[in-house]
CSV table of C-alpha atoms in Angstrom, one decimal:
chain,number,residue,atom,x,y,z
A,1,UNK,CA,-36.6,27.8,27.5
A,2,UNK,CA,-38.1,25.4,25.0
A,3,UNK,CA,-36.6,27.3,22.0
A,4,UNK,CA,-33.1,27.0,23.6
A,5,UNK,CA,-33.6,23.3,24.1
A,6,UNK,CA,-34.7,22.9,20.4
A,7,UNK,CA,-31.6,24.8,19.2
A,8,UNK,CA,-29.4,22.7,21.4
A,9,UNK,CA,-30.9,19.5,20.0
A,10,UNK,CA,-30.5,20.8,16.4
A,11,UNK,CA,-26.8,21.7,17.1
A,12,UNK,CA,-26.1,18.3,18.7
A,13,UNK,CA,-27.7,16.4,15.7
A,14,UNK,CA,-25.9,18.7,13.2
A,15,UNK,CA,-22.5,18.1,14.8
A,16,UNK,CA,-23.1,14.4,15.3
A,17,UNK,CA,-24.1,13.8,11.7
A,18,UNK,CA,-21.3,16.0,10.4
A,19,UNK,CA,-18.7,14.1,12.5
A,20,UNK,CA,-20.2,10.7,11.4
A,21,UNK,CA,-20.0,11.8,7.7
A,22,UNK,CA,-16.5,13.1,8.1
A,23,UNK,CA,-15.2,10.0,9.9
A,24,UNK,CA,-16.8,7.6,7.4
A,25,UNK,CA,-14.7,9.2,4.6
A,26,UNK,CA,-11.4,8.5,6.5
A,27,UNK,CA,-9.2,5.8,5.2
A,28,UNK,CA,-8.7,2.9,7.7
A,29,UNK,CA,-6.1,0.2,7.1
A,30,UNK,CA,-8.2,-2.7,8.3
A,31,UNK,CA,-7.6,-5.3,5.7
A,32,UNK,CA,-11.0,-4.9,4.2
A,33,UNK,CA,-11.2,-3.3,0.7
A,34,UNK,CA,-14.5,-1.4,0.6
A,35,UNK,CA,-16.3,-0.3,-2.6
A,36,UNK,CA,-15.2,3.3,-3.0
A,37,UNK,CA,-12.2,3.2,-0.6
A,38,UNK,CA,-9.7,3.4,-3.4
A,39,UNK,CA,-10.0,5.4,-6.7
A,40,UNK,CA,-7.9,3.0,-8.8
A,41,UNK,CA,-7.6,-0.8,-9.1
A,42,UNK,CA,-5.0,-2.7,-11.1
A,43,UNK,CA,-5.4,-6.4,-11.5
A,44,UNK,CA,-1.7,-7.3,-11.8
A,45,UNK,CA,-2.0,-11.1,-11.8
A,46,UNK,CA,-5.3,-12.8,-12.8
A,47,UNK,CA,-7.1,-11.8,-9.5
A,48,UNK,CA,-4.2,-13.3,-7.5
A,49,UNK,CA,-2.4,-10.0,-7.1
A,50,UNK,CA,-4.7,-6.9,-7.1
A,51,UNK,CA,-3.4,-3.4,-6.3
A,52,UNK,CA,-5.7,-0.6,-5.2
A,53,UNK,CA,-4.5,2.9,-4.6
A,54,UNK,CA,-5.6,6.5,-4.1
A,55,UNK,CA,-3.6,9.6,-3.7
A,56,UNK,CA,-4.0,13.0,-2.0
A,57,UNK,CA,-1.6,15.9,-1.9
A,58,UNK,CA,0.8,14.2,0.6
A,59,UNK,CA,0.2,10.4,0.6
A,60,UNK,CA,-0.4,7.4,-1.5
A,61,UNK,CA,-2.7,4.8,0.1
A,62,UNK,CA,-2.4,1.2,-1.0
A,63,UNK,CA,-4.6,-1.8,-0.6
A,64,UNK,CA,-3.1,-5.1,-1.9
A,65,UNK,CA,-5.1,-8.3,-2.2
A,66,UNK,CA,-3.0,-11.5,-2.6
A,67,UNK,CA,-4.3,-15.0,-3.3
A,68,UNK,CA,-1.3,-16.8,-1.9
A,69,UNK,CA,0.3,-17.2,1.5
A,70,UNK,CA,3.8,-16.6,0.1
A,71,UNK,CA,5.5,-13.2,-0.1
A,72,UNK,CA,4.6,-10.6,-2.6
A,73,UNK,CA,6.1,-7.3,-3.7
A,74,UNK,CA,5.6,-4.1,-5.7
A,75,UNK,CA,8.4,-1.8,-6.7
A,76,UNK,CA,8.9,1.5,-8.4
A,77,UNK,CA,11.2,2.9,-11.1
A,78,UNK,CA,13.9,0.3,-11.5
A,79,UNK,CA,16.8,1.1,-13.8
A,80,UNK,CA,17.2,-2.4,-15.3
A,81,UNK,CA,15.7,-5.5,-13.9
A,82,UNK,CA,15.3,-4.6,-10.2
A,83,UNK,CA,18.4,-2.4,-9.9
A,84,UNK,CA,17.7,0.8,-7.9
A,85,UNK,CA,14.0,-0.1,-7.5
A,86,UNK,CA,12.1,1.2,-4.5
A,87,UNK,CA,10.5,-2.1,-3.3
A,88,UNK,CA,7.7,-2.8,-0.8
A,89,UNK,CA,7.9,-6.5,0.4
A,90,UNK,CA,4.9,-8.1,2.0
A,91,UNK,CA,5.1,-11.4,3.9
A,92,UNK,CA,3.7,-13.4,6.8
A,93,UNK,CA,5.9,-13.9,9.8
A,94,UNK,CA,4.7,-15.6,13.0
A,95,UNK,CA,1.1,-15.5,11.7
A,96,UNK,CA,1.1,-11.7,11.1
A,97,UNK,CA,1.6,-9.5,8.1
A,98,UNK,CA,4.8,-7.6,7.7
A,99,UNK,CA,5.5,-4.8,5.2
A,100,UNK,CA,9.1,-4.0,4.5
A,101,UNK,CA,10.4,-0.8,2.9
A,102,UNK,CA,13.2,-2.0,0.7
A,103,UNK,CA,15.6,-1.1,-2.1
A,104,UNK,CA,17.2,-3.3,-4.7
A,105,UNK,CA,20.9,-2.7,-5.1
A,106,UNK,CA,21.4,-5.1,-8.1
A,107,UNK,CA,19.6,-6.2,-11.3
A,108,UNK,CA,18.5,-9.4,-9.5
A,109,UNK,CA,18.6,-8.1,-6.0
A,110,UNK,CA,19.3,-8.2,-3.2
A,111,UNK,CA,16.6,-6.1,-1.8
A,112,UNK,CA,17.6,-5.0,1.6
A,113,UNK,CA,15.5,-2.9,3.9
A,114,UNK,CA,16.0,0.9,3.7
A,115,UNK,CA,17.0,0.9,7.3
A,116,UNK,CA,19.8,-1.6,6.7
A,117,UNK,CA,21.1,0.7,3.9
A,118,UNK,CA,21.0,3.8,6.1
A,119,UNK,CA,17.6,5.1,5.1
A,120,UNK,CA,14.2,5.0,6.9
A,121,UNK,CA,11.1,2.8,7.0
A,122,UNK,CA,8.6,5.1,5.4
A,123,UNK,CA,5.6,2.6,5.4
A,124,UNK,CA,2.9,4.1,7.6
A,125,UNK,CA,-0.3,2.9,9.2
A,126,UNK,CA,-0.1,-0.8,8.2
A,127,UNK,CA,-3.1,-3.0,8.7
A,128,UNK,CA,-4.4,-6.2,7.2
A,129,UNK,CA,-5.7,-9.7,7.6
A,130,UNK,CA,-4.7,-13.2,6.7
A,131,UNK,CA,-7.0,-16.2,5.9
A,132,UNK,CA,-6.4,-19.7,4.5
A,133,UNK,CA,-6.3,-18.4,0.9
A,134,UNK,CA,-4.2,-15.3,1.2
A,135,UNK,CA,-4.0,-11.9,2.7
A,136,UNK,CA,-5.0,-8.3,2.3
A,137,UNK,CA,-2.7,-5.5,3.4
A,138,UNK,CA,-3.3,-1.7,3.5
A,139,UNK,CA,-0.8,1.0,4.2
A,140,UNK,CA,0.3,4.5,3.2
A,141,UNK,CA,3.5,6.3,2.5
A,142,UNK,CA,4.4,9.8,1.5
A,143,UNK,CA,4.4,10.6,-2.2
A,144,UNK,CA,7.9,12.0,-1.6
A,145,UNK,CA,9.5,10.8,1.6
A,146,UNK,CA,12.8,12.4,0.7
A,147,UNK,CA,14.5,9.1,1.7
A,148,UNK,CA,17.3,8.4,-0.8
A,149,UNK,CA,16.0,4.8,-1.0
A,150,UNK,CA,12.4,5.8,-1.9
A,151,UNK,CA,11.5,7.0,-5.4
A,152,UNK,CA,9.3,10.1,-5.4
A,153,UNK,CA,5.8,9.2,-6.7
A,154,UNK,CA,4.6,12.2,-8.8
A,155,UNK,CA,1.0,12.7,-9.8
A,156,UNK,CA,0.5,12.7,-13.5
A,157,UNK,CA,3.9,11.2,-14.3
A,158,UNK,CA,4.2,7.8,-15.9
A,159,UNK,CA,6.2,5.3,-13.9
A,160,UNK,CA,7.3,1.7,-14.1
A,161,UNK,CA,5.7,-0.6,-11.5
A,162,UNK,CA,7.3,-4.0,-11.0
A,163,UNK,CA,5.6,-6.8,-9.0
A,164,UNK,CA,6.3,-10.4,-7.9
A,165,UNK,CA,4.9,-13.3,-5.9
A,166,UNK,CA,6.4,-16.4,-4.4
A,167,UNK,CA,5.2,-19.6,-2.8
A,168,UNK,CA,7.4,-19.1,0.2
A,169,UNK,CA,7.1,-16.8,3.2
A,170,UNK,CA,10.9,-16.5,3.1
A,171,UNK,CA,11.7,-13.2,1.4
A,172,UNK,CA,15.2,-14.4,0.5
A,173,UNK,CA,13.6,-17.1,-1.7
A,174,UNK,CA,13.1,-16.1,-5.4
A,175,UNK,CA,9.7,-15.1,-6.8
A,176,UNK,CA,8.5,-18.4,-8.3
A,177,UNK,CA,4.9,-17.7,-8.9
A,178,UNK,CA,4.7,-14.5,-10.9
A,179,UNK,CA,6.7,-11.4,-11.8
A,180,UNK,CA,6.2,-8.6,-14.2
A,181,UNK,CA,6.1,-4.9,-14.9
A,182,UNK,CA,3.7,-2.3,-16.2
A,183,UNK,CA,3.7,1.4,-16.9
A,184,UNK,CA,1.2,3.4,-14.9
A,185,UNK,CA,0.3,7.1,-14.4
A,186,UNK,CA,-0.6,8.1,-10.9
A,187,UNK,CA,-3.8,10.2,-11.0
A,188,UNK,CA,-6.4,11.3,-8.5
């Protein structure tokens, strides 16, 4: 009877520790960027706009740190300017963070939501926090959502990433703090 009890205790400890280790590896969109949570970090604007990401076989996971209370955005694969860019707009509305899956139909915009254009909102599992100096938002999306307004993000392929920041919460106002573009290659 004592041997059975010992084996049961060992099994309980084994499964408890195994579950704890497994659950600590899971990504949680809580607005807190932890040390090894993301495999890549790109400082887009002098510590004012920092992009963290990691990818697996299905999803890309983003953590974005913004030192401003105005809107910010990242976008993928524009043709010219912002034309045909897959854009993710981040802004504060009624004291909470919003993430909008958007698409730019012109060189200088507008960037309407994918839903308005007949597509889908493919931003998943959004979480974040706002304080007096800015905000942190985390979310994921499929590498290839198959939405005609989302660009496929392909591992190992170089892509153009555009970014912008504004002083205003109003996403219809122009980016008046920063804007730019870089080439990146998505890797594990």
